[in-house]
PDB file of C-alpha atoms in Angstrom:
ATOM      1  CA  MET A   1      16.522  25.695   8.780  1.00 77.00           C
ATOM      2  CA  SER A   2      16.609  26.650  12.482  1.00 85.00           C
ATOM      3  CA  ASP A   3      16.219  30.275  13.152  1.00 80.00           C
ATOM      4  CA  LEU A   4      17.463  30.917  16.577  1.00 81.00           C
ATOM      5  CA  LEU A   5      16.321  34.607  16.923  1.00 77.00           C
ATOM      6  CA  SER A   6      12.965  33.798  15.584  1.00 80.00           C
ATOM      7  CA  SER A   7      11.070  34.936  18.892  1.00 83.00           C
ATOM      8  CA  PHE A   8      12.567  37.986  18.698  1.00 81.00           C
ATOM      9  CA  ALA A   9      10.572  40.489  17.306  1.00 85.00           C
ATOM     10  CA  ASP A  10      12.218  42.039  13.893  1.00 84.00           C
ATOM     11  CA  SER A  11      12.495  46.488  14.390  1.00 85.00           C
ATOM     12  CA  PRO A  12      14.032  48.947  12.297  1.00 81.00           C
ATOM     13  CA  THR A  13      17.709  48.582  13.700  1.00 83.00           C
ATOM     14  CA  ALA A  14      17.623  44.528  13.775  1.00 86.00           C
ATOM     15  CA  PRO A  15      19.418  43.413  10.974  1.00 86.00           C
ATOM     16  CA  ALA A  16      17.790  43.023   7.784  1.00 90.00           C
ATOM     17  CA  ARG A  17      15.771  39.249   6.694  1.00 88.00           C
ATOM     18  CA  ARG A  18      15.427  40.093   2.818  1.00 91.00           C
ATOM     19  CA  CYS A  19      17.502  41.599   0.375  1.00 95.00           C
ATOM     20  CA  PHE A  20      16.152  42.372  -3.149  1.00 97.00           C
ATOM     21  CA  GLN A  21      17.120  44.747  -5.859  1.00 97.00           C
ATOM     22  CA  ILE A  22      16.062  47.931  -6.190  1.00 98.00           C
ATOM     23  CA  THR A  23      15.596  49.560  -9.919  1.00 96.00           C
ATOM     24  CA  PRO A  24      15.106  53.295 -10.005  1.00 97.00           C
ATOM     25  CA  HIS A  25      12.270  54.566 -11.364  1.00 98.00           C
ATOM     26  CA  ASP A  26      10.607  58.157 -11.459  1.00 98.00           C
ATOM     27  CA  ILE A  27       7.209  57.005 -10.442  1.00 98.00           C
ATOM     28  CA  ASN A  28       6.891  53.921  -8.755  1.00 98.00           C
ATOM     29  CA  ALA A  29       7.392  53.425  -4.970  1.00 97.00           C
ATOM     30  CA  VAL A  30      10.282  50.697  -3.377  1.00 97.00           C
ATOM     31  CA  ASP A  31       7.844  47.715  -2.293  1.00 96.00           C
ATOM     32  CA  PRO A  32       8.729  46.490   0.192  1.00 95.00           C
ATOM     33  CA  MET A  33      10.521  50.153   2.005  1.00 95.00           C
ATOM     34  CA  PRO A  34      13.678  48.727   2.904  1.00 96.00           C
ATOM     35  CA  LYS A  35      15.237  49.616   5.974  1.00 95.00           C
ATOM     36  CA  ALA A  36      19.170  50.346   4.394  1.00 96.00           C
ATOM     37  CA  LEU A  37      19.841  50.619   0.758  1.00 97.00           C
ATOM     38  CA  ARG A  38      22.931  49.729  -0.734  1.00 97.00           C
ATOM     39  CA  ALA A  39      25.155  51.622  -3.005  1.00 97.00           C
ATOM     40  CA  PRO A  40      26.844  49.199  -6.188  1.00 96.00           C
ATOM     41  CA  SER A  41      29.118  52.486  -7.043  1.00 98.00           C
ATOM     42  CA  ASP A  42      30.088  55.722  -6.468  1.00 98.00           C
ATOM     43  CA  GLY A  43      27.460  58.322  -7.324  1.00 98.00           C
ATOM     44  CA  THR A  44      24.444  59.943  -6.464  1.00 98.00           C
ATOM     45  CA  ILE A  45      21.327  57.912  -5.703  1.00 98.00           C
ATOM     46  CA  MET A  46      17.735  60.165  -5.581  1.00 98.00           C
ATOM     47  CA  LEU A  47      15.332  59.606  -2.993  1.00 98.00           C
ATOM     48  CA  ARG A  48      12.500  59.798  -1.239  1.00 98.00           C
ATOM     49  CA  ALA A  49      12.463  59.170   2.642  1.00 98.00           C
ATOM     50  CA  ALA A  50       9.692  57.336   4.188  1.00 96.00           C
ATOM     51  CA  ASN A  51       8.353  60.357   5.815  1.00 97.00           C
ATOM     52  CA  SER A  52       9.820  63.270   3.167  1.00 97.00           C
ATOM     53  CA  ASP A  53       7.819  65.555   0.872  1.00 97.00           C
ATOM     54  CA  SER A  54      10.532  65.580  -1.073  1.00 98.00           C
ATOM     55  CA  ASP A  55      13.503  64.774  -3.127  1.00 98.00           C
ATOM     56  CA  VAL A  56      17.231  64.994  -2.012  1.00 98.00           C
ATOM     57  CA  ALA A  57      20.400  63.811  -3.961  1.00 98.00           C
ATOM     58  CA  HIS A  58      22.519  61.448  -1.687  1.00 97.00           C
ATOM     59  CA  PRO A  59      26.004  61.148  -2.910  1.00 98.00           C
ATOM     60  CA  VAL A  60      27.288  57.816  -2.306  1.00 98.00           C
ATOM     61  CA  ARG A  61      30.573  55.973  -2.407  1.00 98.00           C
ATOM     62  CA  ALA A  62      30.468  51.853  -3.410  1.00 98.00           C
ATOM     63  CA  GLY A  63      29.351  49.636  -1.476  1.00 97.00           C
ATOM     64  CA  GLU A  64      28.093  51.987   1.424  1.00 97.00           C
ATOM     65  CA  ILE A  65      25.279  51.524   3.133  1.00 96.00           C
ATOM     66  CA  VAL A  66      22.421  54.125   3.071  1.00 96.00           C
ATOM     67  CA  ALA A  67      20.528  54.251   6.604  1.00 94.00           C
ATOM     68  CA  VAL A  68      17.227  55.354   5.186  1.00 95.00           C
ATOM     69  CA  ARG A  69      13.937  53.746   5.169  1.00 95.00           C
ATOM     70  CA  VAL A  70      12.906  55.223   1.226  1.00 97.00           C
ATOM     71  CA  SER A  71       9.685  55.144  -0.342  1.00 98.00           C
ATOM     72  CA  HIS A  72      11.621  56.197  -3.686  1.00 98.00           C
ATOM     73  CA  VAL A  73      14.597  55.798  -5.705  1.00 98.00           C
ATOM     74  CA  ARG A  74      13.991  58.069  -8.792  1.00 98.00           C
ATOM     75  CA  ALA A  75      15.781  57.323 -11.871  1.00 98.00           C
ATOM     76  CA  THR A  76      16.043  61.125 -12.889  1.00 98.00           C
ATOM     77  CA  GLY A  77      19.286  62.086 -11.134  1.00 98.00           C
ATOM     78  CA  THR A  78      20.348  58.937  -9.727  1.00 98.00           C
ATOM     79  CA  THR A  79      24.134  58.247 -11.084  1.00 98.00           C
ATOM     80  CA  VAL A  80      24.971  54.858  -9.283  1.00 98.00           C
ATOM     81  CA  THR A  81      25.760  52.088 -11.729  1.00 95.00           C
ATOM     82  CA  GLY A  82      24.717  49.008 -11.422  1.00 95.00           C
ATOM     83  CA  ALA A  83      22.082  46.803  -8.353  1.00 95.00           C
ATOM     84  CA  ILE A  84      20.707  48.927  -6.139  1.00 96.00           C
ATOM     85  CA  MET A  85      20.481  46.614  -2.994  1.00 96.00           C
ATOM     86  CA  GLY A  86      17.713  47.078  -0.450  1.00 95.00           C
ATOM     87  CA  TYR A  87      17.175  45.609   2.557  1.00 94.00           C
ATOM     88  CA  ALA A  88      14.088  44.851   4.427  1.00 92.00           C
TER      89      ALA A  88
END
């Protein structure tokens, strides 16, 4: 398959080249670090942004794209149900 954009460098604002499911965990970091998340349902995602020292409870709606580079998605405090998608 040819990639017509292969000559352009990836950047935080470029469209994602990978997507993957994120399983919330109270200790483990998200790897790879995504450019954004997609919420599977209404609720809260307890997350830590890449350069932050603390977690925040981020309320979301089903299908919402959360444009935050997160290092962690915590199980405790996350109330969304279904697969949280990460885009890298």
